[in-house]
One Martini backbone bead per residue (centre of mass of N, CA, C, O) as a GRO file, in nm:
protein
  377
    1MET     BB    1  -9.572  18.358  -7.150
    2LYS     BB    2  -9.833  18.508  -7.078
    3GLU     BB    3  -9.856  18.673  -7.341
    4ALA     BB    4  -9.852  18.439  -7.537
    5PHE     BB    5 -10.102  18.301  -7.426
    6ARG     BB    6 -10.299  18.533  -7.477
    7ARG     BB    7 -10.263  18.541  -7.789
    8ILE     BB    8 -10.368  18.245  -7.832
    9TYR     BB    9 -10.628  18.223  -7.598
   10GLY     BB   10 -10.740  18.515  -7.467
   11ALA     BB   11 -10.581  18.455  -7.193
   12TYR     BB   12 -10.459  18.395  -6.896
   13PRO     BB   13 -10.280  18.209  -6.705
   14GLU     BB   14 -10.241  18.033  -6.397
   15GLY     BB   15  -9.941  17.943  -6.494
   16VAL     BB   16  -9.582  17.859  -6.456
   17TRP     BB   17  -9.363  17.600  -6.573
   18ALA     BB   18  -9.055  17.412  -6.497
   19ALA     BB   19  -8.811  17.203  -6.685
   20PRO     BB   20  -8.526  17.026  -6.717
   21GLY     BB   21  -8.266  16.918  -6.840
   22ARG     BB   22  -7.992  16.675  -6.899
   23VAL     BB   23  -7.692  16.539  -6.757
   24ASN     BB   24  -7.503  16.247  -6.771
   25LEU     BB   25  -7.230  16.157  -6.609
   26ILE     BB   26  -7.326  15.857  -6.517
   27GLY     BB   27  -7.526  15.592  -6.630
   28GLU     BB   28  -7.579  15.415  -6.906
   29HIS     BB   29  -7.832  15.196  -6.956
   30THR     BB   30  -7.927  15.128  -6.638
   31ASP     BB   31  -8.229  15.180  -6.573
   32TYR     BB   32  -8.356  14.920  -6.732
   33ASN     BB   33  -8.149  14.746  -6.516
   34ASP     BB   34  -8.186  14.848  -6.211
   35GLY     BB   35  -7.979  15.074  -6.160
   36PHE     BB   36  -7.743  15.334  -6.195
   37ALA     BB   37  -7.721  15.701  -6.158
   38LEU     BB   38  -7.566  16.052  -6.254
   39PRO     BB   39  -7.735  16.325  -6.275
   40ILE     BB   40  -7.797  16.652  -6.413
   41ALA     BB   41  -7.921  16.951  -6.419
   42ILE     BB   42  -7.996  17.209  -6.646
   43PRO     BB   43  -8.062  17.534  -6.742
   44GLN     BB   44  -8.213  17.414  -6.953
   45HIS     BB   45  -8.567  17.460  -7.045
   46THR     BB   46  -8.914  17.401  -6.988
   47LEU     BB   47  -9.214  17.574  -7.063
   48VAL     BB   48  -9.547  17.609  -6.897
   49ALA     BB   49  -9.848  17.739  -6.987
   50ALA     BB   50 -10.160  17.729  -6.787
   51ARG     BB   51 -10.515  17.620  -6.831
   52ARG     BB   52 -10.813  17.540  -6.749
   53ARG     BB   53 -11.075  17.316  -6.854
   54GLN     BB   54 -11.435  17.217  -6.876
   55ASP     BB   55 -11.452  17.040  -7.176
   56GLY     BB   56 -11.188  16.835  -7.221
   57ARG     BB   57 -10.987  17.001  -7.362
   58LEU     BB   58 -10.667  16.977  -7.544
   59ARG     BB   59 -10.438  17.244  -7.584
   60LEU     BB   60 -10.154  17.290  -7.814
   61HIS     BB   61  -9.848  17.496  -7.795
   62SER     BB   62  -9.550  17.594  -7.983
   63ALA     BB   63  -9.272  17.806  -8.018
   64GLN     BB   64  -9.104  17.597  -8.219
   65GLY     BB   65  -9.354  17.636  -8.399
   66ASP     BB   66  -9.589  17.715  -8.688
   67GLY     BB   67  -9.825  17.576  -8.595
   68PRO     BB   68 -10.106  17.487  -8.485
   69VAL     BB   69 -10.331  17.412  -8.271
   70ILE     BB   70 -10.376  17.141  -8.072
   71ASP     BB   71 -10.682  16.941  -8.074
   72LEU     BB   72 -10.816  16.771  -7.796
   73HIS     BB   73 -10.936  16.484  -7.596
   74VAL     BB   74 -10.911  16.327  -7.298
   75ASP     BB   75 -11.120  16.081  -7.366
   76ARG     BB   76 -10.942  16.026  -7.662
   77LEU     BB   77 -10.676  15.913  -7.551
   78THR     BB   78 -10.445  15.727  -7.755
   79PRO     BB   79 -10.224  15.531  -7.864
   80GLY     BB   80 -10.130  15.686  -8.179
   81ALA     BB   81 -10.308  15.955  -8.211
   82VAL     BB   82 -10.022  16.099  -8.168
   83THR     BB   83  -9.728  16.193  -8.388
   84THR     BB   84  -9.624  16.434  -8.261
   85TRP     BB   85  -9.505  16.631  -8.013
   86GLY     BB   86  -9.793  16.601  -7.867
   87ALA     BB   87  -9.746  16.317  -7.734
   88TYR     BB   88  -9.614  16.409  -7.467
   89PRO     BB   89  -9.837  16.580  -7.328
   90ALA     BB   90 -10.069  16.385  -7.384
   91GLY     BB   91  -9.940  16.143  -7.235
   92VAL     BB   92  -9.962  16.260  -6.951
   93VAL     BB   93 -10.269  16.265  -6.934
   94TRP     BB   94 -10.306  15.968  -6.992
   95ALA     BB   95 -10.133  15.861  -6.750
   96LEU     BB   96 -10.303  15.983  -6.527
   97ARG     BB   97 -10.563  15.826  -6.603
   98GLU     BB   98 -10.437  15.541  -6.587
   99ALA     BB   99 -10.370  15.598  -6.264
  100GLY     BB  100 -10.676  15.725  -6.166
  101HIS     BB  101 -10.698  15.999  -6.267
  102ARG     BB  102 -10.927  16.305  -6.339
  103PRO     BB  103 -10.835  16.507  -6.540
  104GLY     BB  104 -10.876  16.760  -6.739
  105GLY     BB  105 -10.844  17.015  -6.924
  106ALA     BB  106 -10.624  17.229  -7.140
  107ASP     BB  107 -10.412  17.504  -7.183
  108LEU     BB  108 -10.100  17.503  -7.376
  109HIS     BB  109  -9.780  17.668  -7.351
  110ILE     BB  110  -9.464  17.616  -7.523
  111ASP     BB  111  -9.118  17.645  -7.413
  112SER     BB  112  -8.762  17.606  -7.525
  113THR     BB  113  -8.390  17.542  -7.447
  114VAL     BB  114  -8.383  17.247  -7.525
  115PRO     BB  115  -8.226  17.053  -7.718
  116THR     BB  116  -8.302  16.863  -7.984
  117GLY     BB  117  -8.143  16.558  -8.027
  118ALA     BB  118  -7.892  16.591  -7.784
  119GLY     BB  119  -7.919  16.413  -7.515
  120LEU     BB  120  -8.100  16.626  -7.294
  121SER     BB  121  -8.408  16.568  -7.244
  122SER     BB  122  -8.658  16.715  -7.384
  123SER     BB  123  -8.894  16.521  -7.325
  124ALA     BB  124  -8.877  16.516  -7.015
  125ALA     BB  125  -8.917  16.818  -6.973
  126LEU     BB  126  -9.199  16.826  -7.094
  127GLU     BB  127  -9.336  16.616  -6.915
  128CYS     BB  128  -9.275  16.753  -6.640
  129ALA     BB  129  -9.405  17.025  -6.685
  130VAL     BB  130  -9.689  16.909  -6.729
  131ALA     BB  131  -9.716  16.745  -6.468
  132PHE     BB  132  -9.683  16.985  -6.272
  133ALA     BB  133  -9.917  17.148  -6.377
  134TYR     BB  134 -10.142  16.938  -6.328
  135ASN     BB  135 -10.095  16.899  -6.027
  136ASP     BB  136 -10.183  17.193  -5.956
  137LEU     BB  137 -10.447  17.240  -6.112
  138TYR     BB  138 -10.577  16.944  -5.982
  139GLY     BB  139 -10.477  16.853  -5.697
  140LEU     BB  140 -10.300  16.567  -5.683
  141GLU     BB  141 -10.048  16.534  -5.484
  142LEU     BB  142  -9.779  16.462  -5.622
  143SER     BB  143  -9.477  16.361  -5.639
  144ALA     BB  144  -9.193  16.393  -5.806
  145PRO     BB  145  -9.145  16.089  -5.865
  146ALA     BB  146  -9.434  16.033  -5.966
  147LEU     BB  147  -9.423  16.234  -6.205
  148ALA     BB  148  -9.188  16.101  -6.347
  149LEU     BB  149  -9.342  15.828  -6.399
  150ILE     BB  150  -9.552  15.956  -6.577
  151GLY     BB  151  -9.356  16.042  -6.797
  152GLN     BB  152  -9.256  15.761  -6.866
  153ARG     BB  153  -9.533  15.644  -6.941
  154ALA     BB  154  -9.577  15.835  -7.177
  155GLU     BB  155  -9.328  15.743  -7.345
  156ASN     BB  156  -9.392  15.442  -7.356
  157GLY     BB  157  -9.723  15.424  -7.407
  158PHE     BB  158  -9.757  15.680  -7.619
  159ALA     BB  159  -9.475  15.742  -7.779
  160GLY     BB  160  -9.291  15.461  -7.795
  161VAL     BB  161  -9.052  15.480  -7.571
  162PRO     BB  162  -8.828  15.246  -7.394
  163CYS     BB  163  -8.756  15.399  -7.141
  164GLY     BB  164  -8.638  15.494  -6.867
  165ALA     BB  165  -8.636  15.703  -6.558
  166MET     BB  166  -8.394  15.903  -6.544
  167ASP     BB  167  -8.479  16.164  -6.691
  168GLN     BB  168  -8.731  16.233  -6.520
  169LEU     BB  169  -8.593  16.230  -6.242
  170ALA     BB  170  -8.399  16.457  -6.302
  171SER     BB  171  -8.608  16.680  -6.376
  172ALA     BB  172  -8.773  16.652  -6.095
  173CYS     BB  173  -8.521  16.602  -5.850
  174CYS     BB  174  -8.322  16.802  -5.880
  175THR     BB  175  -8.056  17.009  -5.754
  176ALA     BB  176  -7.878  17.262  -5.688
  177GLY     BB  177  -7.541  17.156  -5.675
  178SER     BB  178  -7.633  16.859  -5.783
  179ALA     BB  179  -7.638  16.525  -5.796
  180LEU     BB  180  -7.826  16.225  -5.892
  181HIS     BB  181  -7.857  15.940  -5.703
  182LEU     BB  182  -7.964  15.646  -5.857
  183ASP     BB  183  -8.203  15.385  -5.755
  184ILE     BB  184  -8.418  15.218  -5.934
  185ARG     BB  185  -8.514  14.973  -5.774
  186ALA     BB  186  -8.562  15.138  -5.496
  187GLY     BB  187  -8.665  15.431  -5.556
  188ALA     BB  188  -8.395  15.603  -5.507
  189HIS     BB  189  -8.250  15.919  -5.381
  190GLU     BB  190  -7.954  16.139  -5.393
  191GLN     BB  191  -7.757  16.406  -5.304
  192VAL     BB  192  -7.459  16.524  -5.481
  193PRO     BB  193  -7.216  16.728  -5.462
  194VAL     BB  194  -7.156  16.987  -5.727
  195ALA     BB  195  -6.860  17.218  -5.779
  196PRO     BB  196  -6.677  17.326  -6.023
  197GLU     BB  197  -6.601  17.627  -5.970
  198ALA     BB  198  -6.480  17.580  -5.678
  199GLN     BB  199  -6.247  17.384  -5.843
  200GLY     BB  200  -6.170  17.508  -6.128
  201MET     BB  201  -6.413  17.401  -6.309
  202SER     BB  202  -6.575  17.238  -6.601
  203LEU     BB  203  -6.883  17.182  -6.779
  204LEU     BB  204  -6.892  17.068  -7.113
  205VAL     BB  205  -7.108  17.101  -7.381
  206VAL     BB  206  -7.130  16.896  -7.686
  207ASP     BB  207  -7.310  16.950  -7.968
  208THR     BB  208  -7.297  16.764  -8.264
  209ARG     BB  209  -7.581  16.767  -8.439
  210VAL     BB  210  -7.660  16.472  -8.401
  211LYS     BB  211  -7.945  16.321  -8.452
  212HIS     BB  212  -8.167  16.151  -8.236
  213ASP     BB  213  -8.381  15.840  -8.223
  214LEU     BB  214  -8.534  15.635  -7.986
  215GLY     BB  215  -8.780  15.533  -8.193
  216ASP     BB  216  -8.607  15.352  -8.425
  217GLY     BB  217  -8.515  15.062  -8.251
  218ALA     BB  218  -8.228  15.055  -8.121
  219TYR     BB  219  -8.301  15.089  -7.826
  220ALA     BB  220  -8.493  14.846  -7.804
  221ALA     BB  221  -8.275  14.632  -7.875
  222LEU     BB  222  -8.097  14.679  -7.629
  223ARG     BB  223  -8.303  14.616  -7.415
  224ALA     BB  224  -8.374  14.331  -7.512
  225GLY     BB  225  -8.087  14.216  -7.472
  226CYS     BB  226  -8.070  14.259  -7.166
  227GLU     BB  227  -8.324  14.095  -7.090
  228GLN     BB  228  -8.230  13.830  -7.211
  229ALA     BB  229  -7.979  13.794  -7.038
  230ALA     BB  230  -8.123  13.782  -6.767
  231ARG     BB  231  -8.292  13.532  -6.826
  232LEU     BB  232  -8.054  13.335  -6.889
  233LEU     BB  233  -7.936  13.397  -6.582
  234GLY     BB  234  -8.178  13.423  -6.371
  235LEU     BB  235  -8.259  13.733  -6.363
  236ALA     BB  236  -8.416  14.027  -6.305
  237ALA     BB  237  -8.135  14.183  -6.355
  238LEU     BB  238  -7.821  14.314  -6.430
  239ARG     BB  239  -7.775  14.437  -6.146
  240ASP     BB  240  -7.702  14.142  -6.013
  241LEU     BB  241  -7.429  14.196  -6.125
  242THR     BB  242  -7.082  14.165  -6.103
  243PRO     BB  243  -6.764  14.185  -6.204
  244ALA     BB  244  -6.702  13.892  -6.088
  245ASP     BB  245  -6.940  13.758  -6.285
  246LEU     BB  246  -6.860  13.786  -6.588
  247HIS     BB  247  -6.721  13.524  -6.670
  248ARG     BB  248  -6.955  13.336  -6.610
  249ALA     BB  249  -7.169  13.478  -6.787
  250ALA     BB  250  -7.027  13.455  -7.065
  251GLY     BB  251  -7.054  13.131  -7.072
  252ALA     BB  252  -7.399  13.163  -7.078
  253LEU     BB  253  -7.379  13.332  -7.348
  254PRO     BB  254  -7.422  13.484  -7.616
  255GLU     BB  255  -7.192  13.670  -7.774
  256ARG     BB  256  -7.376  13.928  -7.839
  257LEU     BB  257  -7.440  13.982  -7.515
  258VAL     BB  258  -7.177  14.037  -7.359
  259PRO     BB  259  -7.126  14.347  -7.406
  260LEU     BB  260  -7.385  14.444  -7.268
  261VAL     BB  261  -7.323  14.333  -6.990
  262ARG     BB  262  -7.050  14.469  -6.945
  263HIS     BB  263  -7.151  14.755  -6.946
  264VAL     BB  264  -7.358  14.750  -6.715
  265VAL     BB  265  -7.170  14.650  -6.490
  266THR     BB  266  -6.944  14.871  -6.518
  267GLU     BB  267  -7.132  15.118  -6.494
  268ASN     BB  268  -7.230  15.074  -6.209
  269ALA     BB  269  -6.944  15.095  -6.089
  270ARG     BB  270  -6.891  15.385  -6.184
  271VAL     BB  271  -7.104  15.520  -6.013
  272THR     BB  272  -7.000  15.438  -5.735
  273ASP     BB  273  -6.724  15.571  -5.774
  274ALA     BB  274  -6.819  15.861  -5.830
  275VAL     BB  275  -6.960  15.915  -5.562
  276ALA     BB  276  -6.712  15.880  -5.384
  277ARG     BB  277  -6.545  16.111  -5.512
  278LEU     BB  278  -6.746  16.341  -5.461
  279ARG     BB  279  -6.766  16.307  -5.148
  280ALA     BB  280  -6.440  16.369  -5.139
  281GLY     BB  281  -6.389  16.619  -5.346
  282ARG     BB  282  -6.302  16.458  -5.641
  283LEU     BB  283  -6.366  16.573  -5.937
  284ALA     BB  284  -6.115  16.510  -6.113
  285ALA     BB  285  -6.154  16.188  -6.068
  286LEU     BB  286  -6.389  16.167  -6.287
  287GLY     BB  287  -6.253  16.155  -6.562
  288PRO     BB  288  -6.184  15.844  -6.607
  289ILE     BB  289  -6.481  15.758  -6.588
  290LEU     BB  290  -6.586  15.896  -6.836
  291THR     BB  291  -6.391  15.768  -7.042
  292GLY     BB  292  -6.468  15.474  -6.976
  293GLY     BB  293  -6.766  15.506  -7.055
  294HIS     BB  294  -6.718  15.566  -7.352
  295ALA     BB  295  -6.573  15.307  -7.432
  296SER     BB  296  -6.816  15.124  -7.363
  297LEU     BB  297  -7.021  15.253  -7.560
  298ARG     BB  298  -6.847  15.212  -7.815
  299ASP     BB  299  -6.755  14.893  -7.786
  300ASP     BB  300  -7.012  14.746  -7.652
  301PHE     BB  301  -7.276  14.916  -7.744
  302ARG     BB  302  -7.245  15.081  -8.010
  303ILE     BB  303  -7.349  15.426  -7.978
  304SER     BB  304  -7.168  15.583  -8.122
  305CYS     BB  305  -6.985  15.836  -8.311
  306PRO     BB  306  -6.760  16.013  -8.487
  307GLU     BB  307  -6.822  16.284  -8.348
  308SER     BB  308  -6.799  16.194  -8.053
  309ASP     BB  309  -6.512  16.080  -8.072
  310LEU     BB  310  -6.380  16.346  -8.156
  311VAL     BB  311  -6.437  16.503  -7.904
  312VAL     BB  312  -6.294  16.322  -7.702
  313ASP     BB  313  -6.012  16.313  -7.833
  314THR     BB  314  -5.965  16.621  -7.842
  315ALA     BB  315  -6.008  16.696  -7.548
  316LEU     BB  316  -5.781  16.516  -7.436
  317ALA     BB  317  -5.548  16.641  -7.609
  318TYR     BB  318  -5.633  16.941  -7.462
  319GLY     BB  319  -5.674  16.860  -7.128
  320ALA     BB  320  -5.885  16.688  -7.042
  321LEU     BB  321  -6.004  16.485  -6.781
  322GLY     BB  322  -6.282  16.419  -6.935
  323ALA     BB  323  -6.501  16.213  -7.162
  324ARG     BB  324  -6.848  16.180  -7.292
  325MET     BB  325  -7.111  16.047  -7.388
  326THR     BB  326  -7.461  16.152  -7.369
  327GLY     BB  327  -7.710  15.934  -7.353
  328GLY     BB  328  -7.855  15.708  -7.582
  329GLY     BB  329  -7.732  15.787  -7.860
  330PHE     BB  330  -7.664  15.832  -8.196
  331GLY     BB  331  -7.552  16.098  -8.078
  332GLY     BB  332  -7.546  16.420  -7.965
  333SER     BB  333  -7.368  16.448  -7.663
  334VAL     BB  334  -7.087  16.589  -7.481
  335ILE     BB  335  -6.900  16.553  -7.181
  336VAL     BB  336  -6.670  16.791  -7.028
  337LEU     BB  337  -6.388  16.774  -6.815
  338ALA     BB  338  -6.237  17.083  -6.695
  339GLU     BB  339  -6.035  17.321  -6.666
  340GLU     BB  340  -6.104  17.644  -6.703
  341ASP     BB  341  -5.826  17.719  -6.864
  342ARG     BB  342  -5.911  17.488  -7.104
  343VAL     BB  343  -6.186  17.539  -7.247
  344GLU     BB  344  -6.124  17.725  -7.486
  345ALA     BB  345  -5.922  17.534  -7.629
  346ILE     BB  346  -6.109  17.296  -7.658
  347GLY     BB  347  -6.333  17.430  -7.822
  348ALA     BB  348  -6.153  17.515  -8.060
  349ALA     BB  349  -6.051  17.230  -8.133
  350VAL     BB  350  -6.324  17.102  -8.195
  351THR     BB  351  -6.413  17.296  -8.416
  352THR     BB  352  -6.170  17.243  -8.602
  353ALA     BB  353  -6.212  16.935  -8.632
  354PHE     BB  354  -6.488  16.955  -8.767
  355ARG     BB  355  -6.404  17.116  -9.010
  356ALA     BB  356  -6.188  16.913  -9.116
  357ALA     BB  357  -6.420  16.674  -9.136
  358GLY     BB  358  -6.701  16.813  -9.243
  359TYR     BB  359  -6.863  16.916  -9.010
  360GLN     BB  360  -7.082  17.044  -8.828
  361ALA     BB  361  -7.100  17.276  -8.611
  362PRO     BB  362  -7.082  17.293  -8.290
  363ASP     BB  363  -7.230  17.313  -7.968
  364LEU     BB  364  -7.120  17.523  -7.692
  365PHE     BB  365  -7.169  17.469  -7.325
  366PRO     BB  366  -7.194  17.545  -7.008
  367VAL     BB  367  -7.257  17.368  -6.693
  368SER     BB  368  -7.475  17.357  -6.409
  369PRO     BB  369  -7.629  17.252  -6.143
  370ALA     BB  370  -7.976  17.237  -6.137
  371ALA     BB  371  -8.298  17.273  -6.106
  372GLY     BB  372  -8.593  17.141  -6.090
  373ALA     BB  373  -8.905  17.112  -6.104
  374ARG     BB  374  -9.138  17.402  -6.124
  375ARG     BB  375  -9.291  17.677  -6.009
  376ILE     BB  376  -9.263  18.034  -6.138
  377ALA     BB  377  -9.592  18.174  -6.166
   0.00000   0.00000   0.00000
């Protein structure tokens, strides 16, 4: 990273920062409903090499593209002004300034191993890596959760994606060997130990290669539907409903909103149940929770796709303990929990099933809970 930075900008960077992607074990579309989630950071990460500038210019370069350096000015950053991938790092600088900080310019070189469009939070990894770099470069002394919320603000207000905060909090706050139990309303999180290998198990990510775009309007429509349901029920957020309240709530809502509410309420309960099972050392018991979460996303939220459903069905048929789509939906990845000695057969079966269906071959890789964002050089 340092040598690449020197080739691009003519001098070495002041440092290199890393932030991971994430897999959400359970708790999907609950964050913007003030609910609960249980993500892990993954080993795939985004790197940012950075150096301060004194002239207010913000220059951006990505190793994943062959385009020129994007040249901006921090005083002229406004939502909509950047429409390429550069909106995410530029949005972080904009969000910092909107929050009352006055950081100056920088040269940034970015490289990433987080697959884009795979539901593994490549945008959050980029935002957090840039936020942590700016925090150190300009001595802002912001906490990891505060930097995560800067990343969310960048994605909401600058890049135009109305996401919740779960992805950025996972990238910023996860620790190796643990899942992050998030309570979005309380602004609280705690680490829950997760050690698949120690229990003879594996977490397998299957990237379906179906690209999703959360900025295309479908995600925003789901969020708007949940918020409308909360207003009609006189609630601050759907988090305030329990499973016992569902029958009463259904009678007070338009029919089209009932499945959205049912998913959010049951998904919050699944997170609570998952945390209890993990704390009891019962990782295998997480399997039915994952599979139940997928059914809810498929049938109530209707954000799965044939490729994701095929992964889940095939993995379960070949001995997986549980499986579900992970991320915002409309494609992306599936997380499979299986005993280690079943992983190879499951992977082969999924690949064969995709070939038989005429789908592009999936990308499969195991993950273990990794560390969150940090300076590495």
